[in-house]
Structures are given as C-alpha cells and as structure tokens.
Short mmCIF file of C-alpha atoms and ligand atoms in Angstrom, two decimals:
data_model
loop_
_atom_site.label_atom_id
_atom_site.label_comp_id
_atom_site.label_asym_id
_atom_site.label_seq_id
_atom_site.Cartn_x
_atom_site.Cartn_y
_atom_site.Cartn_z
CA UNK I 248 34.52 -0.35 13.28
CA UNK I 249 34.32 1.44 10.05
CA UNK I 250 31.25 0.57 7.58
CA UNK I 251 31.79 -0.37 4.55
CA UNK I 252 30.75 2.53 1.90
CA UNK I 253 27.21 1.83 0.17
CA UNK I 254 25.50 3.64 -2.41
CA UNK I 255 22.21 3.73 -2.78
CA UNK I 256 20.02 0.96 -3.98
CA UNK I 257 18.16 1.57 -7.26
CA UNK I 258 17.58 -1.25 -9.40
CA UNK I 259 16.11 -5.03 -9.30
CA UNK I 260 19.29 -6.50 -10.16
CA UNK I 261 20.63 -4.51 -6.94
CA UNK I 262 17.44 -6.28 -5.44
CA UNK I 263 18.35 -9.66 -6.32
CA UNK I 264 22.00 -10.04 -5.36
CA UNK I 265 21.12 -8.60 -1.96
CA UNK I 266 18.52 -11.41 -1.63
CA UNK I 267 15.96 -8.95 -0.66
CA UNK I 268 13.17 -10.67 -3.11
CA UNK I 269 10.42 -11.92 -0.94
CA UNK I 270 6.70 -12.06 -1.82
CA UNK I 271 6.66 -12.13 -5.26
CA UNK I 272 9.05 -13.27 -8.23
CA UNK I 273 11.42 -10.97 -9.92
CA UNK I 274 9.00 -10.26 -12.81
CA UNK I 275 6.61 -9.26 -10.11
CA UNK I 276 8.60 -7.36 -8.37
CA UNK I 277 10.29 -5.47 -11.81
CA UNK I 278 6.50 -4.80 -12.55
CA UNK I 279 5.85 -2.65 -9.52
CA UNK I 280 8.88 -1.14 -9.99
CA UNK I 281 7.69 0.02 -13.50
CA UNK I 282 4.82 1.92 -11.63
CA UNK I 283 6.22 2.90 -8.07
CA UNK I 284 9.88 3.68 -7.53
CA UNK I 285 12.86 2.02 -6.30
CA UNK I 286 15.76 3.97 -4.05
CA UNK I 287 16.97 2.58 -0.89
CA UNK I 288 19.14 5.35 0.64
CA UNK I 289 22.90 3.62 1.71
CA UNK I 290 22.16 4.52 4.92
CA UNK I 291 18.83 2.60 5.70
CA UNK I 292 20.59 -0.27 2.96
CA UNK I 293 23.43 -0.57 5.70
CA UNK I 294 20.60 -0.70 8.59
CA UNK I 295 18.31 -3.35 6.19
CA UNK I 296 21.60 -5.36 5.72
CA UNK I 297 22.15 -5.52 9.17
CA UNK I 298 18.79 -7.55 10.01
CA UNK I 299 16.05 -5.66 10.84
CA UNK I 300 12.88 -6.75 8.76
CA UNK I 301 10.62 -3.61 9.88
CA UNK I 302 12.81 -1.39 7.81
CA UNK I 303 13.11 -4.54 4.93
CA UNK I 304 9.26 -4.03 5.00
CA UNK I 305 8.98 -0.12 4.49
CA UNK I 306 11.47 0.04 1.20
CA UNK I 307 11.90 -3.26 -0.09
CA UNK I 308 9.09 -3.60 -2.94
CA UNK I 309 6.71 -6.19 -2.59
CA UNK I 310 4.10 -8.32 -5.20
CA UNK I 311 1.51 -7.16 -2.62
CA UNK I 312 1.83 -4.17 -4.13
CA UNK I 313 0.64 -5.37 -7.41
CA UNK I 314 -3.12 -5.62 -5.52
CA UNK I 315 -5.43 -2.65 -6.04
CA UNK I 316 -8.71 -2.34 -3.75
CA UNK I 317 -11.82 -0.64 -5.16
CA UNK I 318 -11.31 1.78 -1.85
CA UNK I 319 -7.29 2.75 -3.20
CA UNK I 320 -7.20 6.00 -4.58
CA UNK I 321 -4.28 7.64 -7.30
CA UNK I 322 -4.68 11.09 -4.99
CA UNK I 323 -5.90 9.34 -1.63
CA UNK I 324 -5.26 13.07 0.62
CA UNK I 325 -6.86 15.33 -2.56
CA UNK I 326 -3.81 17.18 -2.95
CA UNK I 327 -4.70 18.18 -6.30
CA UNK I 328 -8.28 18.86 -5.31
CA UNK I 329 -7.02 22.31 -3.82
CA UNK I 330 -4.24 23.13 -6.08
CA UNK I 331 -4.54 26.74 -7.35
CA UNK I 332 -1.23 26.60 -8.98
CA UNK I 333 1.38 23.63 -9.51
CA UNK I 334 3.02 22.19 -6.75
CA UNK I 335 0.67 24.50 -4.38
CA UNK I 336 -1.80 22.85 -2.41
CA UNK I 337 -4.18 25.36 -0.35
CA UNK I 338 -6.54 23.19 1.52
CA UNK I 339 -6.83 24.91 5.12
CA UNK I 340 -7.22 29.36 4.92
CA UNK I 341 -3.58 30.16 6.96
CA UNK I 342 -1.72 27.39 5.54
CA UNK I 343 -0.36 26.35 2.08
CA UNK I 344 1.94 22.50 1.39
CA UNK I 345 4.54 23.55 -1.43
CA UNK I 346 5.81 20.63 -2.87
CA UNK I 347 9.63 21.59 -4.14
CA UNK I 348 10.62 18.04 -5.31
CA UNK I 349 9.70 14.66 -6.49
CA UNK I 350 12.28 13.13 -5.42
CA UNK I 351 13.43 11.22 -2.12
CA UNK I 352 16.26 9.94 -0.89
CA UNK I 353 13.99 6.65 -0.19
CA UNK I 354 11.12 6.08 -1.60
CA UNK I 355 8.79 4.32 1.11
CA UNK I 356 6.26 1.37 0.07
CA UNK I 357 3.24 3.02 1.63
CA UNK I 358 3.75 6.52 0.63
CA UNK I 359 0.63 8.37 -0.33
CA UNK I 360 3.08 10.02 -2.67
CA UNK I 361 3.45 7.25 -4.32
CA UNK I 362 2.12 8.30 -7.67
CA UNK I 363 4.26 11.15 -8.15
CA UNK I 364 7.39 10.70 -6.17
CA UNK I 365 10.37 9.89 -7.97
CA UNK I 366 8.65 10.38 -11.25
CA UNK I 367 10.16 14.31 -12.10
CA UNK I 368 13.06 16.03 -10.16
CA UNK I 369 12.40 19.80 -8.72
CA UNK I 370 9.56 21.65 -8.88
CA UNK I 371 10.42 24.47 -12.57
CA UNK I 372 11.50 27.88 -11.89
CA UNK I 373 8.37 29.12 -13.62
CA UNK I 374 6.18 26.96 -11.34
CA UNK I 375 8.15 27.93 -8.37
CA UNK I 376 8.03 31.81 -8.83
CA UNK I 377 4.13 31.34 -9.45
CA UNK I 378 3.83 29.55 -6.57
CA UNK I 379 5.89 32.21 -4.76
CA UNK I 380 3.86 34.87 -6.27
CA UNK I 381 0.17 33.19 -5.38
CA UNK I 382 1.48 33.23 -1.50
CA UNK I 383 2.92 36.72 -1.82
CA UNK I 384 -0.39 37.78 -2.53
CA UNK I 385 -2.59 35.69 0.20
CA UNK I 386 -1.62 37.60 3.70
CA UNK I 387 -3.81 34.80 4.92
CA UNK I 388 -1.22 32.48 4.19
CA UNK I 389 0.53 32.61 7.80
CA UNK I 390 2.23 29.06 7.58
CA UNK I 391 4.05 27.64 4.44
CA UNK I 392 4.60 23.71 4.43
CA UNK I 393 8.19 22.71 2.13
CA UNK I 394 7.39 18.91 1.04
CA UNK I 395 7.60 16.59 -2.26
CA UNK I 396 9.25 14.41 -1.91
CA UNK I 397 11.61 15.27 0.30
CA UNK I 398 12.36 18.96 0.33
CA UNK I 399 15.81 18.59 2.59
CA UNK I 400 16.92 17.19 -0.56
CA UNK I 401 17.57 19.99 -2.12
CA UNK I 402 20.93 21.81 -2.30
CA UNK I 403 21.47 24.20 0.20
CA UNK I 404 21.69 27.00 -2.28
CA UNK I 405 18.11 26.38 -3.66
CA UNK I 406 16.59 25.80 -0.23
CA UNK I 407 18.27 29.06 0.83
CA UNK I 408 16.30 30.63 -2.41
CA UNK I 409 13.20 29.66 -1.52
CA UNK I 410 13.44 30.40 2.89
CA UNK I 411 14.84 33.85 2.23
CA UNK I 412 11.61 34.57 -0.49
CA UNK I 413 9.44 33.79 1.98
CA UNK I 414 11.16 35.63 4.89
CA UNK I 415 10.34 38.57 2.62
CA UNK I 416 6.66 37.75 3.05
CA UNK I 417 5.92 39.35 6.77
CA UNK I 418 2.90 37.18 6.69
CA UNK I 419 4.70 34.45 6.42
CA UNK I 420 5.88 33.74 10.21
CA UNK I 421 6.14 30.06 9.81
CA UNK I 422 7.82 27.51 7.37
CA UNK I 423 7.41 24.14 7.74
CA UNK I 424 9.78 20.85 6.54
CA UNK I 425 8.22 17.46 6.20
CA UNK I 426 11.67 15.46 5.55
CA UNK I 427 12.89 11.62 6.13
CA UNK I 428 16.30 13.10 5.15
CA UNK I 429 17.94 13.28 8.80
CA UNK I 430 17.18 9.88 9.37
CA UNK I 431 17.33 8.17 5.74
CA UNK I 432 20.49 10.05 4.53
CA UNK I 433 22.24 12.11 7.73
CA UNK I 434 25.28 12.83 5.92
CA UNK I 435 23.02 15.79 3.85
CA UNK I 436 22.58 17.49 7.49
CA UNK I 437 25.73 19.04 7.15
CA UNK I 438 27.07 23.04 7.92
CA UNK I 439 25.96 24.15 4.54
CA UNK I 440 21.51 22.75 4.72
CA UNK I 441 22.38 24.05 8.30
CA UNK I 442 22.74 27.80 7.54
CA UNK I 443 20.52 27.49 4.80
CA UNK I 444 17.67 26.65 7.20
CA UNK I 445 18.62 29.45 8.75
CA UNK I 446 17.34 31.90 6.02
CA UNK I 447 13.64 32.28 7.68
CA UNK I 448 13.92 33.18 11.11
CA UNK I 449 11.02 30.36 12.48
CA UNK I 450 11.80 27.06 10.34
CA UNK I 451 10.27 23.77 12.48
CA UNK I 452 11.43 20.26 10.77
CA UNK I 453 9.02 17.50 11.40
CA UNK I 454 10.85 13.79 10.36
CA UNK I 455 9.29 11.17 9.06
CA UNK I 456 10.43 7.99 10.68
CA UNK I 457 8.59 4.87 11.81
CA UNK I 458 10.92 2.43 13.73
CA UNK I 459 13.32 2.94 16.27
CA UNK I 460 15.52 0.60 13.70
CA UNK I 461 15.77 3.95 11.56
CA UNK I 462 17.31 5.95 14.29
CA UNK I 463 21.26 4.93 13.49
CA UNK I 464 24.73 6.46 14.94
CA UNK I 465 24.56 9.02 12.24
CA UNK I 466 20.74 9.72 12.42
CA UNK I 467 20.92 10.59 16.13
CA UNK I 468 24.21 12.62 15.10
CA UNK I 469 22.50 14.36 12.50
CA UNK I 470 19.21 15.31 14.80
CA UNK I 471 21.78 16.26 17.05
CA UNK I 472 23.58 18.95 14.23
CA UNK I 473 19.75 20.10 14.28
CA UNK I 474 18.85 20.59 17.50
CA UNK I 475 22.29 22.24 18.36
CA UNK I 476 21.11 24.64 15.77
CA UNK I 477 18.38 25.41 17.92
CA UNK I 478 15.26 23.76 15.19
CA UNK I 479 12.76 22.88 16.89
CA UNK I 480 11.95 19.19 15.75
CA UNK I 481 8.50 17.09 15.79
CA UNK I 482 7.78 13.87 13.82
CA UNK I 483 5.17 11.93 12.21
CA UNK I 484 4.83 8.34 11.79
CA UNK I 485 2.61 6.01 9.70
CA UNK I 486 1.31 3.28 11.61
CA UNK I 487 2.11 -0.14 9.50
CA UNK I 488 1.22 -3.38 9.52
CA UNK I 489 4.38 -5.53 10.26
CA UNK I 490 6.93 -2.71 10.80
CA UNK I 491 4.88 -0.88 14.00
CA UNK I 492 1.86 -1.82 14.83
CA UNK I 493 2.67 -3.21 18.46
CA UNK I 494 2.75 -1.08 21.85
CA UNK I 495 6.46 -1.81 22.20
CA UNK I 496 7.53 -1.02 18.92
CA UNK I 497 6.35 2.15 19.19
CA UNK I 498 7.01 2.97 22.39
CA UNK I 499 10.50 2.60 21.89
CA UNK I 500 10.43 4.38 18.95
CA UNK I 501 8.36 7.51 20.46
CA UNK I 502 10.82 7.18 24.14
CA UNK I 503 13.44 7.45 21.25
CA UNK I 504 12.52 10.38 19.52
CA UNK I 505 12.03 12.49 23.01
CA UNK I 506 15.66 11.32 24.18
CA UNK I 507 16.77 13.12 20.65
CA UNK I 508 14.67 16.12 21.58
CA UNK I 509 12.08 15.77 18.82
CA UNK I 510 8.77 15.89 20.10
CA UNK I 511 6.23 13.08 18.70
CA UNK I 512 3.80 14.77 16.73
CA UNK I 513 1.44 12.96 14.72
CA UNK I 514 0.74 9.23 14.42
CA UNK I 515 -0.57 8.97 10.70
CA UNK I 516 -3.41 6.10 9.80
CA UNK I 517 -2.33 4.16 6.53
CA UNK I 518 -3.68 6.73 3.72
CA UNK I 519 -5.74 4.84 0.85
CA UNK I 520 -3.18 4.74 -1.54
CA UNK I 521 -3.14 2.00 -4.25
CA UNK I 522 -0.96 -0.85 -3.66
CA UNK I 523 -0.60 -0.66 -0.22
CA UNK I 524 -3.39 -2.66 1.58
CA UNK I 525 -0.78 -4.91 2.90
CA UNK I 526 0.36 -1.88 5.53
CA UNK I 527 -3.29 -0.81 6.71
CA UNK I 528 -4.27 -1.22 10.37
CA UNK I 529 -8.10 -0.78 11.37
CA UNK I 530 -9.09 1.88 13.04
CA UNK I 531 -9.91 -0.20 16.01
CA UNK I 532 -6.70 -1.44 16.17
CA UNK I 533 -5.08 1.99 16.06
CA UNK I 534 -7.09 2.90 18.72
CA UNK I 535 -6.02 0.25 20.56
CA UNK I 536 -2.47 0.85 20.11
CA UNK I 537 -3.05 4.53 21.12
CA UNK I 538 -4.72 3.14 24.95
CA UNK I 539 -1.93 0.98 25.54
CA UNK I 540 0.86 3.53 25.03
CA UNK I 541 -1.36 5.57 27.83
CA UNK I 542 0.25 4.78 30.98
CA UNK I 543 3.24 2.71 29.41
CA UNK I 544 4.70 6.49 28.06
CA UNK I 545 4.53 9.71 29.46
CA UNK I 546 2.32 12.48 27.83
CA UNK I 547 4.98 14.14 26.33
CA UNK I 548 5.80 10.71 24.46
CA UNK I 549 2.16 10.69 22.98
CA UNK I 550 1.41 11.58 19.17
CA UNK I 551 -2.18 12.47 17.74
CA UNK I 552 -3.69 9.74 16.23
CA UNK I 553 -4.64 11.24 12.90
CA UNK I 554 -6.49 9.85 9.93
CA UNK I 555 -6.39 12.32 6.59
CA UNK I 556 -9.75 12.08 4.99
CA UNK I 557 -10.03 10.60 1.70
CA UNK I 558 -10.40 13.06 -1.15
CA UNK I 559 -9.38 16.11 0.02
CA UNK I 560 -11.11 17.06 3.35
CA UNK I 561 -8.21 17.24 5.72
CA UNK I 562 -6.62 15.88 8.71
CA UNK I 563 -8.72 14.91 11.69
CA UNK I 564 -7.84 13.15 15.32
CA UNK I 565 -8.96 9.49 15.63
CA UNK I 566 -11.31 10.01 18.27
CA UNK I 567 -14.91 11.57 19.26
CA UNK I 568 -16.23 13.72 17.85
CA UNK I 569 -13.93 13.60 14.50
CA UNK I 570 -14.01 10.12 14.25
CA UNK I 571 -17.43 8.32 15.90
CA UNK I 572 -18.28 4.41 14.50
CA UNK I 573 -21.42 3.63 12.30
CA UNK I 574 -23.62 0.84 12.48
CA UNK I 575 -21.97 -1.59 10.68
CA UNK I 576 -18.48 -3.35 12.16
CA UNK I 577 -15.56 -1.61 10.63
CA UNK I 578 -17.73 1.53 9.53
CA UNK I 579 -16.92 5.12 10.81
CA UNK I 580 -18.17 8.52 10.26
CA UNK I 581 -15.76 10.96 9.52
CA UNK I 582 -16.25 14.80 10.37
CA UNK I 583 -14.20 17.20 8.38
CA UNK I 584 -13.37 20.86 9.89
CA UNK I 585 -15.69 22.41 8.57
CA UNK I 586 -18.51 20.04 9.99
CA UNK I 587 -18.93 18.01 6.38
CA UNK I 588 -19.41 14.21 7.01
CA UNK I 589 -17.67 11.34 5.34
CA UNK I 590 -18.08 7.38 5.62
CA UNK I 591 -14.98 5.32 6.04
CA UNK I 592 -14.61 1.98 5.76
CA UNK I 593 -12.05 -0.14 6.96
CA UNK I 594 -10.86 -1.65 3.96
CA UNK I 595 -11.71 -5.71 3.93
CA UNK I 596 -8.20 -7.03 3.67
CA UNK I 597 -7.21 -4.83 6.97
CA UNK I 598 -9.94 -6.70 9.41
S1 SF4 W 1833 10.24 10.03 1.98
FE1 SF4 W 1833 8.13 10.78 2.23
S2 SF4 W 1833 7.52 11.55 0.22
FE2 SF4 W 1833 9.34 10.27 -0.07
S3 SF4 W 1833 8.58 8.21 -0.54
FE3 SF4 W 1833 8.89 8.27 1.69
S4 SF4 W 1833 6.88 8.90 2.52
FE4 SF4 W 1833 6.89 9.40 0.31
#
C-alpha cells in the first residue's frame, strides 16, 4: 500500500496534534525545545506513527530532559579540548573527526551533540579550507572522520568537494562517514550522494542506528543502493535505557544489520551529556548485556562495548584492562591510551 507523504516534524504544535506529549506538559516540553532541537525525519515520523515506542523514545523530547546531573557535561567527549582549528578535532596522531554540518536529519534525545547540533547549518568555506589546509599539512593524518551532524546531509556536490580534496592528500588513504542518514531519511541515498562517495577511492560509512524498528522498507533499500556500490558499511549504536537495553532487542537489531551486510561495529555507553540521564545504563548492566549476546549471536554479530572517556581522553573497550571496577559499587577506573587514569562513576539516577 502506498504511505501517505510526511514531512518532517519540527515544531511543538506538530508535537501536540500527533499526541506525542508524554512526560512533561507542553510548556515543559517547548522549554527543552528552546535549548535542544526538534526534527523528526518523515521517515522515522511514519515508523513512530506506526507504534513502536523505542523509536518514540529516541526523538520525541521529553521533561526528563529538563534534569541536569552535577556529572552532565556541555562537551561530555572533549571535542573542543583537541580542536586546532574549527570544526577539526585531532585527538588520536593518524586520525582527525571533521565536523561538516550542524545539522541532522533527526536530531536524537541522547546525542552527545546535543549542544551544537541543529544550532548553525554547514561548516564556512573559510573554516573548511583551513581545516583542509591543517590536514594537508599533517602526513600523519592517515584517516579523516566526515561528521556534524550528519555529514550525508550534505548535497552531493559539496560532499564531492570535500572527498576529491582529500583524495589529493596521498596520506590520506581513509575517509570515514558517521551518518543516521540511510536509515533516518533513505530517500537522500540516491545515484547522485552515490557517485559522490565515490570521489575518494576508500570511503567506509558507519550508521548510526539503535533498534531494529529503524531498519524500514526503504532503509534496507537504501543500505542496499550502498552496498551494491561496493561501501563497505559498519555501525554504532548507543545503548539506551527503554529503547535497547535487553538481549533481544539487540540481538535482533545486530542479526539485522549483518543480514544487510553492515558489520556491527561499536556498541556506544550513554555519553555524559546534559539532559539525558533518563537513557544511561550502568556499566554493569552493559556488561551484562554484552555476556548474554555471547552464545545467543555469532561473533560476527558482536560490537565492542565502548565507553568514550569524559573530557577528552578517547574511546576505550568496556572491559579489563581499559575498564577495571574501584572499591566503591558503581565506581570504575578508566585507562586512557596513553596509560592516563580516570574515575567514573555511574551516575546515581542510572543504578
Ligand atoms: S543524527 Fe547523530 S549527530 Fe545528529 S542528533 Fe542524532 S546522534 Fe546527534
């Protein structure tokens, strides 16, 4: 059957007459909108309206996110703690995160973004050519990581810009996209962003998506237009309270993502940032989920459990020796790559 055309969801209003307020009253909810976006993509507003509450959960703002912790931070991964020009974050020697856009086709509840996405559009032209320039001149720089936002927002003609600049760079032999776009908007994945990715000769594409709910009849098409283009695809998921923090759910969701010939990549723990306590797991509990998918998937199904260390110091498995507990219940010491040590706590409201 045909679906009826959507746009996207943007405003309160839109909010109200879909009867998607929950948790909060409308002044609540039109005051974290004031601080943290609003845009549900028509694609995931068709797959919200058709029932499923763990995709309700990840773009539908809630009051809870009106509650700050002491422990939620404005920059919780430090990527302006290693910014040597705008938009450039250099935080590990061979690799560099350029951030093209602020904006998303969604903007997720949790994201550690949250502070800056949807709040400008594209990264300038003078930013971008100094940004271009300061990798030019790094031959260290062997990996170069296209993010925002959502960089597979971008017309094709700008993305094209920016892949065939850095294919002139031969240090360059890898570009990286971090994108929700194939599964939160499909119909951008079209022949045009297709030959456009094909302006660097390696480009990987590692999607963002956290419930199998996400993967629609158009998603799967689109990571099909992808992998027919011969992209090699990973993903990344956050692990959330109340969308897919249960062995099943994410089994599916990872059995899913193999049968679409993207390999699951990383399994992110909730990042500290503010307004967003409501989605955080404990580490035990992670680690929990992470033994019961062993044995109910197959290896290849299997993501890293990875926790990004407050403030700046990187991404590091959720295991020994990266992650070993402390003394006290819900108290871990964290060990950055280059052997620095950090004390996490899981946050009160998470245990
Ligand atoms: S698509 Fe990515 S960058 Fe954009 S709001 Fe969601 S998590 Fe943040």
């Amino acid at each position: 059957m045909p679906r009826a055309k959507l746009r996207a969801l943007t405003t309160v209003d839109q909010l109200v007459a879909e009867e998607w307020i929950a948790g909060g009253s409308v002044v609540d909810i039109r005051d974290v909108v004031t601080n943290f976006s609003l845009r549900i993509s028509a694609e995931m507003r068709q797959a919200i309206g058709s029932g499923d509450h763990g995709l309700l959960r990840q773009f539908v703002p809630s009051a809870a996110e009106l509650r700050v912790g002491p422990e939620e931070l404005s920059d919780p991964i430090g990527d302006r703690a290693h910014m040597p020009v705008d938009g450039l974050t250099h935080r590990y020697p061979d690799r560099v995160i350029l951030a093209v856009t602020q904006a998303c086709d969604v903007y997720c509840r949790f994201c550690f973004r949250r502070e800056v996405v949807g709040q400008g559009g594209l990264l300038g032209e003078a930013a971008l050519a100094a940004a271009l320039d300061y990798i030019r001149a790094t031959p260290a720089i062997n990996e170069v990581i296209l993010t925002g936002g959502d960089p597979m927002t971008l017309a094709p003609r700008r993305l094209r810009g920016i892949l065939e600049a850095l294919a002139e760079m031969d240090h360059v032999a890898l570009v990286r996209l971090h994108s929700r776009v194939p599964v939160v908007a499909p119909e951008r994945i079209d022949s045009a962003l297709i030959a456009a990715l094909g302006a660097h000769p390696a480009v990987w594409i590692v999607l963002h998506s956290n419930h199998a709910a996400e993967l629609t009849e158009n998603a799967r098409a689109a990571l099909g237009r992808l992998s027919a283009a011969g992209i090699p695809l990973l993903s990344q998921t956050v692990l959330l309270r109340g969308v897919n923090d249960d062995a099943e759910v994410l089994a599916q969701l990872f059995r899913s993502f193999l049968r679409l010939k993207v390999k699951p990549y990383y399994l992110h723990h909730c990042d500290l940032a503010r307004g967003t306590s409501h989605f955080r797991t404990t580490i035990a509990g992670g680690q929990a989920l992470m033994a019961a998918l062993r044995g109910r998937v197959s290896g290849t199904a299997l993501p890293t459990y990875v926790i990004d260390i407050p403030g700046g110091f990187g991404k590091v498995p959720v295991a020994d020796p990266w992650v070993r507990a402390g003394s006290d219940p819900g108290a871990y010491l964290l060990t950055d790559w280059r052997g620095g040590e950090h004390l996490y706590r899981d946050p009160e409201r998470a245990i």
